[in-house]
Amino acid sequence: MHRGRVLAIGEFSRMTHLSVRTLRRYHDAGLLEPATVDDATGYRYYGADQIPTAQVIHRLRELDVPLPDVRRILDSPDPGRRAALVADHLQRLEAELDRTRAAVASLHRLLVPEPAPLTVALRAVPATTVAAVEDDVAHDDVLAWYAGAMAELDAAVGDPAGAPGGLYDNALFEDGRGHVLVYLPAAAPPSTGRVRPVTLPPVELAVTTHVAEHDDIDVTYGELGSWVVANALAVAGPVRETYLVGPRDTPDPAAWRTEIGWPVFRVAPR
Amino acid sequence: MHRGRVLAIGEFSRMTHLSVRTLRRYHDAGLLEPATVDDATGYRYYGADQIPTAQVIHRLRELDVPLPDVRRILDSPDPGRRAALVADHLQRLEAELDRTRAAVASLHRLLVPEPAPLTVALRAVPATTVAAVEDDVAHDDVLAWYAGAMAELDAAVGDPAGAPGGLYDNALFEDGRGHVLVYLPAAAPPSTGRVRPVTLPPVELAVTTHVAEHDDIDVTYGELGSWVVANALAVAGPVRETYLVGPRDTPDPAAWRTEIGWPVFRVAPR
DNA sequence: CTGGACCCTCCCCCGGGGGGAGGGTGCACC
DNA sequence: GGTGCACCCTCCCCCCGGGGGAGGGTCCAG
């Protein structure tokens, strides 16, 4: 193919359906370097052979691939590696779609409320020693982290003495990052890998049970919160969840039962 | 339900899993007014009865409903109207999903390129009088606008004398908004509703045919652009598309044929 | 040589959040 | 009745990927 003319940015914009502004931004970002830049005037000139690249960028941006990621994809010479990066992003899109679906379902349940017969109990829980894995985790990573930690606990504890549970720092929800501890009760908690014996302090818990999958658990949290407030109590530490019936017990999400316990103490009424 | 205590913003944050910053922003945006604001100190105090509202907001934000729309949804007292607003947004999400799917498919075709046997011809087109509908349209609205305009043309022109087509201002792609004209050839173009007889000026066209659905049409545009440049031509007006085989002819998108013609003129080689 | 289309850089704006500074408050404990 | 400390306030800057517009230089056909 013969070289042909060189294109000014406006012509290149017509060929690629990318706006002139956007082309300039892509230049600044190192995504799409013009074939030539006139030193004296700063004019950008593109080659017709850059059109396909511009179109790939256009498609990736339609998929909301961040500019730095687009750069990485374009910069990787190996087509296999490139395909892998794209696949990564598509997987992220898929995950986001799942979250959206969950939010839609949950929203519908929120807007068609049934008089939830929420039963809350106050329960004194003594100190307990369990096999635990703990770490500082970002809110977005909690699910993946939980899966890994619980798998490790299952492997380390042969014969659990009760249902698994977790302690979730309030900062996790308030700041998007916080301390998380998941545990499995055990007669003789081992100490292998990330698994350590931990003694959970004694607490007074306001306890209720969330029945159904986790999408709606915020609602139960809120109802528990309302109850705590209505009974002149205040929150005093990380929330405790106990997975009475979970994915390990039945594949039917509607049958799952999660006990939520919020450490509380009595406050003077205002 | 007895009233219970009033909640400081931090406590309310723990109950709703919305960050303190975000709660303040929602206050400023008029989304979630605290039950009380201390005049002297500016302290925000919330009631436990505001928790469900906060959760609805949370879900809507997970669905990327813009804050003003959330406000509208919350402010509409009629549950039916509220449901309609939510449904609107879900429809928007669905449309976006379609666009994403199209982009994924197109990207795959771009990354697994076959040696496209693109044939481009140069053709002199004489002035033609057609039945046309034209307007200034935003790029995002083109599809919907096209559907309406073409339906009106179909109704006004009993017996079309050829395939339908459109003229698309380059500004449509460069600035996201531009002049669009769609037409249907007719022996005696009528003048009813938005339909007017229009004489298309004579042009020299670089013409190629895009076979397959429209998702990939950018690619053909780019290839046509390359050819134009390689042959020392430049673009001289709005692009013309002619829908030789379209949805009106066959439901199979893979069989669609769109002729793309770009008005050109010869430039001196640099 | 002149006019108009084209191109340049630079700064501000959007939306929905986060980081952090700097300073005032509420309250439990001593 | 202090005092310390967690909590709360406002205000400003940053992120992303674009768009709007000002103010000024450049290209090229007539």
Coordinates of C-alpha atoms (C1' of nucleotides) in Angstrom, one line a residue:
Chain A
M1 CA 0.0 0.0 0.0
H2 CA 1.5 3.3 -1.0
R3 CA 2.0 5.9 1.7
G4 CA -0.5 8.5 0.6
R5 CA -1.0 11.9 2.2
V6 CA -0.6 12.8 5.8
L7 CA -3.7 13.9 7.6
A8 CA -4.4 17.0 9.7
I9 CA -6.2 16.3 12.9
G10 CA -9.5 17.5 11.5
E11 CA -9.3 15.1 8.6
F12 CA -8.2 12.3 10.9
S13 CA -11.2 13.1 13.1
R14 CA -13.6 12.6 10.2
M15 CA -12.0 9.3 9.3
T16 CA -12.2 7.9 12.8
H17 CA -15.2 9.5 14.3
L18 CA -13.2 10.7 17.3
S19 CA -13.5 14.3 18.1
V20 CA -10.5 16.6 17.6
R21 CA -10.4 17.3 21.4
T22 CA -10.4 13.6 22.1
L23 CA -7.6 13.0 19.7
R24 CA -5.5 15.7 21.3
R25 CA -6.2 14.1 24.7
Y26 CA -5.1 10.7 23.4
H27 CA -1.9 12.2 22.2
D28 CA -1.2 13.8 25.6
A29 CA -2.0 10.4 27.2
G30 CA 0.5 8.6 24.9
L31 CA -2.3 6.5 23.5
L32 CA -2.2 7.6 19.9
E33 CA 1.0 9.5 18.9
P34 CA 0.6 11.4 15.7
A35 CA 2.9 10.2 12.9
T36 CA 4.4 13.7 12.8
V37 CA 4.3 16.8 15.0
D38 CA 5.5 20.1 13.5
D39 CA 8.0 21.4 15.9
A40 CA 7.4 25.0 15.0
T41 CA 3.6 25.1 15.0
G42 CA 2.6 22.1 17.1
Y43 CA 0.4 20.9 14.3
R44 CA -0.4 17.1 14.6
Y45 CA -0.3 15.0 11.4
Y46 CA -1.6 11.5 11.3
G47 CA -1.0 8.6 8.9
A48 CA -3.9 6.6 7.3
D49 CA -2.3 3.5 8.8
Q50 CA -3.2 4.9 12.3
I51 CA -6.9 4.6 11.6
P52 CA -7.3 1.0 12.7
T53 CA -5.5 1.8 16.0
A54 CA -7.9 4.7 16.5
Q55 CA -10.8 2.4 16.0
V56 CA -9.6 -0.2 18.5
I57 CA -9.2 2.6 21.0
H58 CA -12.7 3.8 20.2
R59 CA -14.1 0.4 20.9
L60 CA -12.2 -0.1 24.1
R61 CA -13.4 3.3 25.3
E62 CA -17.0 2.3 24.5
L63 CA -16.4 -0.5 27.0
D64 CA -15.1 2.0 29.5
V65 CA -11.6 0.6 29.6
P66 CA -9.6 3.3 31.5
L67 CA -7.1 5.1 29.3
P68 CA -4.0 3.7 31.1
D69 CA -5.4 0.2 30.5
V70 CA -6.0 1.0 26.8
R71 CA -2.4 2.1 26.7
R72 CA -1.3 -1.2 28.2
I73 CA -3.3 -3.2 25.7
L74 CA -2.0 -1.3 22.7
D75 CA 1.6 -1.5 24.0
S76 CA 1.6 -5.2 24.4
P77 CA 3.1 -6.6 21.2
D78 CA 1.9 -10.2 21.9
P79 CA -1.6 -10.8 20.6
G80 CA -2.2 -13.4 23.3
R81 CA -1.3 -11.1 26.1
R82 CA -3.5 -8.4 24.5
A83 CA -6.4 -10.8 24.3
A84 CA -5.9 -11.7 28.0
L85 CA -6.0 -8.0 29.0
V86 CA -9.2 -7.5 27.0
A87 CA -10.7 -10.7 28.6
D88 CA -9.8 -9.3 32.0
H89 CA -11.8 -6.2 31.4
L90 CA -14.8 -8.1 30.0
Q91 CA -14.8 -10.2 33.1
R92 CA -14.9 -7.0 35.1
L93 CA -17.8 -5.8 33.1
E94 CA -19.5 -9.1 33.7
A95 CA -19.0 -8.8 37.5
E96 CA -20.4 -5.3 37.3
L97 CA -23.4 -6.6 35.5
D98 CA -24.0 -9.1 38.3
R99 CA -23.9 -6.3 40.8
T100 CA -26.3 -4.3 38.8
R101 CA -28.7 -7.2 38.6
A102 CA -28.5 -7.7 42.3
A103 CA -29.2 -4.1 43.0
V104 CA -32.2 -4.2 40.7
A105 CA -33.6 -7.2 42.5
S106 CA -32.9 -5.6 45.9
L107 CA -34.5 -2.4 44.8
H108 CA -37.7 -4.1 43.8
R109 CA -37.9 -5.8 47.2
L110 CA -37.3 -2.5 48.9
L111 CA -40.0 -0.8 47.0
V112 CA -42.5 -3.5 47.5
P113 CA -42.0 -3.9 51.3
E114 CA -43.7 -6.5 53.3
P115 CA -44.2 -6.0 57.0
A116 CA -40.9 -7.7 58.0
P117 CA -41.5 -9.6 61.2
L118 CA -38.1 -8.7 62.5
T119 CA -37.2 -10.3 65.8
V120 CA -34.3 -8.8 67.6
A121 CA -32.8 -10.3 70.8
L122 CA -30.2 -9.0 73.2
R123 CA -27.7 -11.7 74.1
A124 CA -24.6 -11.8 76.2
V125 CA -21.8 -13.7 74.4
P126 CA -18.9 -14.9 76.4
A127 CA -15.3 -14.8 75.2
T128 CA -14.7 -17.6 72.7
T129 CA -11.5 -19.0 71.2
V130 CA -11.8 -19.8 67.5
A131 CA -9.6 -20.5 64.4
A132 CA -9.4 -17.2 62.5
V133 CA -8.0 -15.4 59.5
E134 CA -7.8 -11.6 59.7
D135 CA -6.6 -8.7 57.6
D136 CA -7.2 -5.2 56.5
V137 CA -9.4 -5.4 53.4
A138 CA -11.0 -3.0 51.0
H139 CA -14.8 -3.2 50.8
D140 CA -14.7 -4.1 47.2
D141 CA -12.4 -7.0 47.8
V142 CA -14.2 -8.5 50.8
L143 CA -16.1 -11.2 48.8
A144 CA -12.9 -12.5 47.1
W145 CA -10.9 -12.3 50.3
Y146 CA -13.6 -14.1 52.3
A147 CA -13.7 -17.0 49.8
G148 CA -9.9 -17.5 50.1
A149 CA -9.8 -17.1 53.9
M150 CA -12.7 -19.5 54.5
A151 CA -11.2 -22.1 52.1
E152 CA -8.0 -21.9 54.1
L153 CA -9.9 -22.2 57.4
D154 CA -11.8 -25.2 56.1
A155 CA -8.6 -26.9 55.2
A156 CA -6.9 -26.2 58.5
V157 CA -9.8 -27.1 60.8
G158 CA -10.8 -30.7 60.3
D159 CA -13.9 -30.8 62.4
P160 CA -15.6 -27.4 63.0
A161 CA -17.4 -27.0 66.3
G162 CA -20.1 -24.7 64.9
A163 CA -21.1 -22.3 62.1
P164 CA -18.5 -20.0 60.6
G165 CA -18.7 -16.3 61.2
G166 CA -17.0 -13.0 60.6
L167 CA -16.2 -9.7 62.4
Y168 CA -16.5 -6.6 60.2
D169 CA -15.0 -3.3 61.3
N170 CA -17.4 -0.4 60.9
A171 CA -14.7 1.5 59.0
L172 CA -15.1 -1.1 56.3
F173 CA -18.5 0.5 55.5
E174 CA -17.8 4.0 56.5
D175 CA -14.4 4.4 54.8
G176 CA -14.5 1.6 52.3
R177 CA -11.6 -0.2 54.0
G178 CA -11.2 -1.9 57.4
H179 CA -10.3 -4.8 59.5
V180 CA -12.0 -8.1 58.8
L181 CA -11.8 -11.4 60.7
V182 CA -13.4 -14.6 59.6
Y183 CA -13.5 -17.6 61.9
L184 CA -14.5 -21.2 62.3
P185 CA -15.2 -22.5 65.9
A186 CA -12.8 -25.4 66.7
A187 CA -12.0 -27.5 69.8
A188 CA -8.3 -27.0 69.3
P189 CA -7.7 -24.1 66.9
P190 CA -4.6 -24.7 64.8
S191 CA -1.9 -22.2 63.8
T192 CA -1.0 -22.8 60.1
G193 CA -0.7 -20.5 57.2
R194 CA -2.8 -17.5 57.9
V195 CA -4.9 -19.4 60.4
R196 CA -4.4 -18.4 64.0
P197 CA -6.2 -19.1 67.3
V198 CA -8.0 -15.9 68.3
T199 CA -10.0 -15.2 71.4
L200 CA -13.1 -13.1 70.6
P201 CA -13.8 -10.7 73.5
P202 CA -17.1 -11.1 75.4
V203 CA -19.8 -8.7 74.2
E204 CA -23.5 -7.8 74.5
L205 CA -25.0 -8.4 71.1
A206 CA -28.2 -7.1 69.5
V207 CA -29.0 -10.1 67.3
T208 CA -31.3 -10.8 64.4
T209 CA -31.4 -13.2 61.6
H210 CA -31.3 -12.3 57.9
V211 CA -33.1 -15.0 55.8
A212 CA -32.4 -15.0 52.1
E213 CA -29.4 -14.1 49.9
H214 CA -27.0 -11.4 50.8
D215 CA -28.2 -8.7 48.3
D216 CA -30.7 -7.4 50.8
I217 CA -28.5 -7.7 53.9
D218 CA -28.3 -3.9 54.1
V219 CA -32.0 -3.8 54.8
T220 CA -31.7 -6.1 57.8
Y221 CA -28.7 -4.0 59.0
G222 CA -30.9 -1.0 58.8
E223 CA -33.8 -2.6 60.7
L224 CA -31.4 -3.9 63.3
G225 CA -30.0 -0.4 63.5
S226 CA -33.5 1.1 64.0
W227 CA -34.2 -1.4 66.8
V228 CA -30.9 -0.6 68.5
V229 CA -31.7 3.1 68.4
A230 CA -35.3 2.6 69.5
N231 CA -34.1 0.7 72.5
A232 CA -31.7 3.4 73.6
L233 CA -28.6 1.5 72.7
A234 CA -25.5 2.4 70.8
V235 CA -23.0 0.5 68.7
A236 CA -19.8 -0.5 70.4
G237 CA -17.6 -2.4 68.0
P238 CA -17.3 -4.5 64.9
V239 CA -20.5 -6.2 63.7
R240 CA -20.5 -10.0 63.9
E241 CA -22.1 -12.2 61.2
T242 CA -22.7 -15.9 61.7
Y243 CA -23.5 -18.0 58.7
L244 CA -26.0 -20.4 60.1
V245 CA -27.0 -21.6 56.7
G246 CA -24.9 -20.6 53.8
P247 CA -23.7 -21.7 50.3
R248 CA -21.8 -24.6 52.0
D249 CA -25.1 -25.9 53.3
T250 CA -27.5 -25.4 50.5
P251 CA -27.3 -24.0 47.0
D252 CA -30.6 -22.3 47.3
P253 CA -29.9 -18.6 48.2
A254 CA -33.5 -18.1 49.5
A255 CA -32.8 -20.6 52.3
W256 CA -29.6 -18.9 53.6
R257 CA -29.7 -17.7 57.2
T258 CA -27.2 -15.1 58.4
E259 CA -27.2 -14.0 62.0
I260 CA -26.2 -10.4 62.5
G261 CA -25.0 -9.3 65.9
W262 CA -24.1 -5.8 66.7
P263 CA -22.2 -5.1 69.9
V264 CA -24.2 -2.6 71.9
F265 CA -24.1 -0.6 75.2
R266 CA -26.8 1.3 76.9
V267 CA -26.9 5.1 76.5
A268 CA -28.7 7.7 78.5
P269 CA -31.9 8.8 76.6
R270 CA -31.7 12.4 75.3
Chain B
M1 CA -42.9 2.4 67.0
H2 CA -41.5 4.7 69.7
R3 CA -39.3 7.5 68.5
G4 CA -36.1 6.5 70.0
R5 CA -32.9 8.5 70.0
V6 CA -31.7 10.8 67.3
L7 CA -28.6 9.8 65.5
A8 CA -25.4 11.7 64.8
I9 CA -24.0 11.4 61.3
G10 CA -21.4 8.8 62.2
E11 CA -24.0 6.5 63.8
F12 CA -26.3 7.0 60.8
S13 CA -23.4 6.1 58.6
R14 CA -22.9 2.8 60.5
M15 CA -26.6 2.0 60.1
T16 CA -26.8 2.7 56.4
H17 CA -23.3 1.9 55.1
L18 CA -23.1 5.3 53.5
S19 CA -20.0 7.2 54.2
V20 CA -20.2 10.4 56.3
R21 CA -18.9 12.4 53.4
T22 CA -21.6 11.0 51.1
L23 CA -24.3 11.7 53.7
R24 CA -23.2 15.3 53.8
R25 CA -23.3 15.5 50.0
Y26 CA -26.8 14.0 49.9
H27 CA -27.8 16.7 52.4
D28 CA -26.4 19.4 50.2
A29 CA -28.1 17.9 47.2
G30 CA -31.4 17.9 49.0
L31 CA -31.7 14.1 48.8
L32 CA -31.7 13.2 52.4
E33 CA -32.4 16.1 54.7
P34 CA -31.3 15.3 58.3
A35 CA -34.3 15.3 60.8
T36 CA -32.6 18.1 62.7
V37 CA -29.7 20.4 62.1
D38 CA -28.3 22.3 65.1
D39 CA -28.3 25.9 64.1
A40 CA -25.4 26.9 66.3
T41 CA -23.0 24.0 65.5
G42 CA -24.2 22.7 62.1
Y43 CA -24.4 19.2 63.5
R44 CA -26.6 16.9 61.5
Y45 CA -29.0 14.6 63.4
Y46 CA -30.9 11.8 61.7
G47 CA -33.9 9.8 62.7
A48 CA -34.0 6.0 62.6
D49 CA -37.0 6.3 60.3
Q50 CA -34.7 7.8 57.6
I51 CA -32.8 4.5 57.3
P52 CA -35.1 3.0 54.7
T53 CA -34.9 6.1 52.6
A54 CA -31.1 6.0 52.8
Q55 CA -31.2 2.4 51.6
V56 CA -33.3 3.2 48.6
I57 CA -30.9 6.0 47.7
H58 CA -28.0 3.5 48.1
R59 CA -29.6 1.1 45.7
L60 CA -30.4 3.7 43.1
R61 CA -26.9 5.0 43.2
E62 CA -25.6 1.4 42.7
L63 CA -27.6 1.6 39.5
D64 CA -25.9 4.9 38.6
V65 CA -29.1 6.9 38.8
P66 CA -27.9 10.5 38.7
L67 CA -28.6 12.4 42.0
P68 CA -31.2 14.8 40.5
D69 CA -33.1 11.7 39.2
V70 CA -32.9 10.1 42.6
R71 CA -34.3 13.3 44.0
R72 CA -37.2 13.2 41.6
I73 CA -37.9 9.6 42.4
L74 CA -38.0 10.2 46.1
D75 CA -40.0 13.4 45.7
S76 CA -42.8 11.7 43.8
P77 CA -45.4 10.7 46.3
D78 CA -47.3 8.5 43.9
P79 CA -45.8 4.9 44.0
G80 CA -46.9 4.3 40.4
R81 CA -45.1 7.4 39.1
R82 CA -42.1 6.4 41.1
A83 CA -42.1 2.9 39.6
A84 CA -42.3 4.4 36.2
L85 CA -39.2 6.6 36.8
V86 CA -37.3 3.6 38.0
A87 CA -38.4 1.6 35.0
D88 CA -37.2 4.4 32.7
H89 CA -33.8 4.2 34.2
L90 CA -33.7 0.4 33.9
Q91 CA -34.6 0.7 30.3
R92 CA -31.7 3.1 29.9
L93 CA -29.4 0.5 31.5
E94 CA -30.7 -2.1 29.2
A95 CA -30.0 0.1 26.1
E96 CA -26.5 0.7 27.5
L97 CA -26.0 -3.1 27.8
D98 CA -27.0 -3.5 24.2
R99 CA -24.4 -1.0 23.2
T100 CA -21.8 -2.7 25.3
R101 CA -22.6 -6.1 23.7
A102 CA -22.3 -4.5 20.2
A103 CA -18.9 -3.0 21.2
V104 CA -17.6 -6.3 22.5
A105 CA -18.7 -8.1 19.3
S106 CA -17.2 -5.4 17.1
L107 CA -13.9 -5.4 19.1
H108 CA -13.5 -9.1 18.6
R109 CA -14.0 -8.6 14.9
L110 CA -11.4 -5.8 14.9
L111 CA -8.9 -7.9 16.8
V112 CA -9.3 -11.0 14.6
P113 CA -9.0 -9.1 11.3
E114 CA -9.5 -10.9 8.0
P115 CA -8.0 -9.3 5.0
A116 CA -11.0 -7.3 4.0
P117 CA -11.4 -7.3 0.3
L118 CA -12.5 -3.7 0.2
T119 CA -13.5 -2.4 -3.2
V120 CA -13.7 1.3 -3.5
A121 CA -15.0 3.0 -6.7
L122 CA -15.1 6.6 -7.7
R123 CA -18.4 7.6 -9.1
A124 CA -19.9 10.9 -10.3
V125 CA -23.4 11.3 -9.0
P126 CA -25.8 13.8 -10.7
A127 CA -28.2 16.0 -8.9
T128 CA -31.2 14.1 -7.7
T129 CA -34.5 15.2 -6.3
V130 CA -35.9 13.1 -3.5
A131 CA -38.4 13.1 -0.7
A132 CA -36.5 14.0 2.5
V133 CA -36.7 14.7 6.2
E134 CA -33.9 16.7 7.7
D135 CA -32.9 18.2 11.0
D136 CA -30.0 19.0 13.4
V137 CA -29.6 16.0 15.6
A138 CA -27.3 14.9 18.4
H139 CA -25.2 11.8 17.7
D140 CA -26.8 9.8 20.5
D141 CA -30.3 10.5 19.2
V142 CA -29.6 9.6 15.6
L143 CA -31.0 6.1 15.7
A144 CA -34.3 7.1 17.3
W145 CA -34.6 10.1 15.0
Y146 CA -33.9 8.0 11.9
A147 CA -36.6 5.5 12.8
G148 CA -39.2 8.3 13.1
A149 CA -38.2 10.1 10.0
M150 CA -38.0 7.0 7.9
A151 CA -41.4 5.9 9.1
E152 CA -42.8 9.2 8.1
L153 CA -41.2 9.0 4.7
D154 CA -42.5 5.5 4.1
A155 CA -46.0 6.8 4.9
A156 CA -45.7 9.9 2.6
V157 CA -44.1 8.2 -0.4
G158 CA -46.3 5.5 -1.7
D159 CA -44.0 3.9 -4.2
P160 CA -40.3 4.6 -3.7
A161 CA -38.1 4.7 -6.8
G162 CA -35.0 3.3 -5.1
A163 CA -33.3 2.4 -1.9
P164 CA -33.5 4.8 1.1
G165 CA -30.4 6.8 2.1
G166 CA -29.1 9.5 4.4
L167 CA -26.6 12.4 4.4
Y168 CA -24.7 12.8 7.6
D169 CA -22.8 16.0 8.4
N170 CA -19.3 15.4 9.5
A171 CA -19.9 17.6 12.5
L172 CA -22.2 14.9 13.8
F173 CA -19.2 12.7 14.5
E174 CA -16.7 15.4 15.2
D175 CA -18.8 17.5 17.6
G176 CA -21.5 15.0 18.5
R177 CA -24.2 17.0 16.8
G178 CA -24.9 17.9 13.2
H179 CA -27.2 18.1 10.3
V180 CA -28.8 14.9 9.1
L181 CA -31.0 14.3 6.1
V182 CA -32.7 11.0 5.3
Y183 CA -34.5 10.4 2.0
L184 CA -36.5 8.1 -0.2
P185 CA -36.2 8.5 -4.0
A186 CA -39.6 9.2 -5.5
A187 CA -40.9 10.1 -8.9
A188 CA -43.0 13.0 -7.5
P189 CA -41.7 13.8 -4.0
P190 CA -44.6 15.0 -1.8
S191 CA -44.6 17.8 0.8
T192 CA -46.4 16.7 3.9
G193 CA -45.6 16.8 7.6
R194 CA -41.8 17.0 7.8
V195 CA -41.4 15.5 4.4
R196 CA -40.1 17.9 1.7
P197 CA -38.8 17.6 -1.8
V198 CA -35.0 18.2 -1.8
T199 CA -32.5 18.3 -4.6
L200 CA -29.3 16.7 -3.6
P201 CA -26.3 18.4 -5.3
P202 CA -24.2 16.6 -7.7
V203 CA -21.0 15.1 -6.2
E204 CA -18.0 13.0 -6.9
L205 CA -18.3 10.1 -4.5
A206 CA -15.7 7.5 -3.2
V207 CA -18.0 4.6 -2.7
T208 CA -17.7 1.3 -1.0
T209 CA -20.2 -1.2 0.5
H210 CA -20.4 -2.3 4.1
V211 CA -21.8 -5.8 4.4
A212 CA -23.1 -6.8 7.8
E213 CA -24.8 -5.1 10.7
H214 CA -24.0 -1.5 11.6
D215 CA -21.8 -2.2 14.7
D216 CA -18.7 -2.4 12.5
I217 CA -19.5 0.4 10.2
D218 CA -16.8 2.6 11.7
V219 CA -14.3 0.1 10.4
T220 CA -15.5 0.4 6.8
Y221 CA -15.5 4.2 7.3
G222 CA -11.9 4.0 8.3
E223 CA -11.0 1.8 5.3
L224 CA -12.7 4.1 3.0
G225 CA -10.9 7.0 4.6
S226 CA -7.6 5.2 4.1
W227 CA -8.4 4.7 0.4
V228 CA -9.4 8.3 0.0
V229 CA -6.1 9.5 1.5
A230 CA -4.0 6.9 -0.4
N231 CA -5.5 8.2 -3.6
A232 CA -4.7 11.8 -2.9
L233 CA -8.3 12.9 -2.4
A234 CA -9.9 14.8 0.4
V235 CA -13.4 14.9 1.9
A236 CA -15.7 17.6 0.7
G237 CA -19.1 17.3 2.4
P238 CA -21.5 15.2 4.3
V239 CA -21.1 11.4 3.9
R240 CA -23.9 9.6 2.1
E241 CA -25.2 6.2 3.1
T242 CA -27.5 4.2 1.0
Y243 CA -29.3 1.3 2.5
L244 CA -29.3 -1.2 -0.3
V245 CA -30.4 -4.1 2.0
G246 CA -31.6 -3.2 5.5
P247 CA -33.9 -4.2 8.3
R248 CA -36.9 -3.5 6.0
D249 CA -35.6 -6.1 3.5
T250 CA -34.4 -8.9 5.7
P251 CA -34.3 -9.5 9.5
D252 CA -30.8 -11.1 9.2
P253 CA -28.3 -8.4 10.1
A254 CA -25.4 -10.3 8.5
A255 CA -27.1 -9.8 5.1
W256 CA -27.5 -6.0 5.4
R257 CA -25.6 -4.0 2.7
T258 CA -24.9 -0.3 3.2
E259 CA -23.3 1.8 0.6
I260 CA -21.1 4.5 2.0
G261 CA -20.2 7.4 -0.3
W262 CA -17.8 10.1 0.7
P263 CA -17.8 13.3 -1.4
V264 CA -14.2 13.9 -2.5
F265 CA -12.0 16.2 -4.5
R266 CA -8.5 15.9 -5.7
V267 CA -5.7 17.6 -3.7
A268 CA -2.1 18.2 -4.7
P269 CA 0.2 15.6 -3.2
R270 CA 2.5 17.0 -0.5
Chain C
dC1 C1' -1.9 39.7 0.3
dT2 C1' -5.9 38.7 2.5
dG3 C1' -9.7 36.1 4.5
dG4 C1' -11.4 32.2 6.4
dA5 C1' -10.9 27.7 7.8
dC6 C1' -8.1 25.3 10.6
dC7 C1' -4.9 24.4 14.4
dC8 C1' -2.6 25.4 18.9
dT9 C1' -2.5 25.9 24.2
dC10 C1' -4.7 27.1 28.4
dC11 C1' -8.3 27.3 31.8
dC12 C1' -12.9 26.2 33.6
dC13 C1' -16.9 23.0 34.0
dC14 C1' -19.5 18.5 34.7
dG15 C1' -20.7 14.4 38.5
dG16 C1' -19.9 11.7 42.5
dG17 C1' -17.0 10.8 45.1
dG18 C1' -12.1 10.8 48.3
dG19 C1' -8.1 13.1 51.0
dG20 C1' -6.8 16.2 54.2
dA21 C1' -6.3 20.9 56.7
dG22 C1' -7.9 23.7 60.3
dG23 C1' -11.0 24.5 63.8
dG24 C1' -15.3 23.9 66.8
dT25 C1' -18.3 20.4 70.0
dG26 C1' -20.1 16.7 73.0
dC27 C1' -19.3 13.9 76.6
dA28 C1' -17.1 10.5 79.8
dC29 C1' -13.8 10.3 83.1
dC30 C1' -10.9 12.0 86.6
Chain D
dG1 C1' -15.3 21.4 86.9
dG2 C1' -11.4 20.5 83.8
dT3 C1' -9.4 17.9 80.3
dG4 C1' -8.8 14.7 76.6
dC5 C1' -10.4 12.7 72.7
dA6 C1' -13.6 11.2 69.5
dC7 C1' -16.6 13.4 66.8
dC8 C1' -18.4 17.0 63.8
dC9 C1' -18.1 21.1 60.8
dT10 C1' -16.5 23.8 56.4
dC11 C1' -13.4 24.5 52.7
dC12 C1' -10.3 23.4 49.1
dC13 C1' -7.9 20.2 45.9
dC14 C1' -7.8 15.7 43.4
dC15 C1' -9.6 11.8 40.3
dC16 C1' -11.6 10.5 35.4
dG17 C1' -12.8 11.5 30.4
dG18 C1' -14.7 14.4 28.3
dG19 C1' -16.9 19.4 26.5
dG20 C1' -17.0 24.8 26.1
dG21 C1' -14.7 28.7 25.0
dA22 C1' -10.9 32.4 24.9
dG23 C1' -7.1 34.1 22.7
dG24 C1' -3.8 33.6 19.3
dG25 C1' -1.0 31.4 15.4
dT26 C1' -1.0 28.9 10.5
dC27 C1' -2.2 27.2 6.0
dC28 C1' -3.7 27.9 1.5
dA29 C1' -6.9 29.3 -2.3
dG30 C1' -8.5 33.1 -4.7

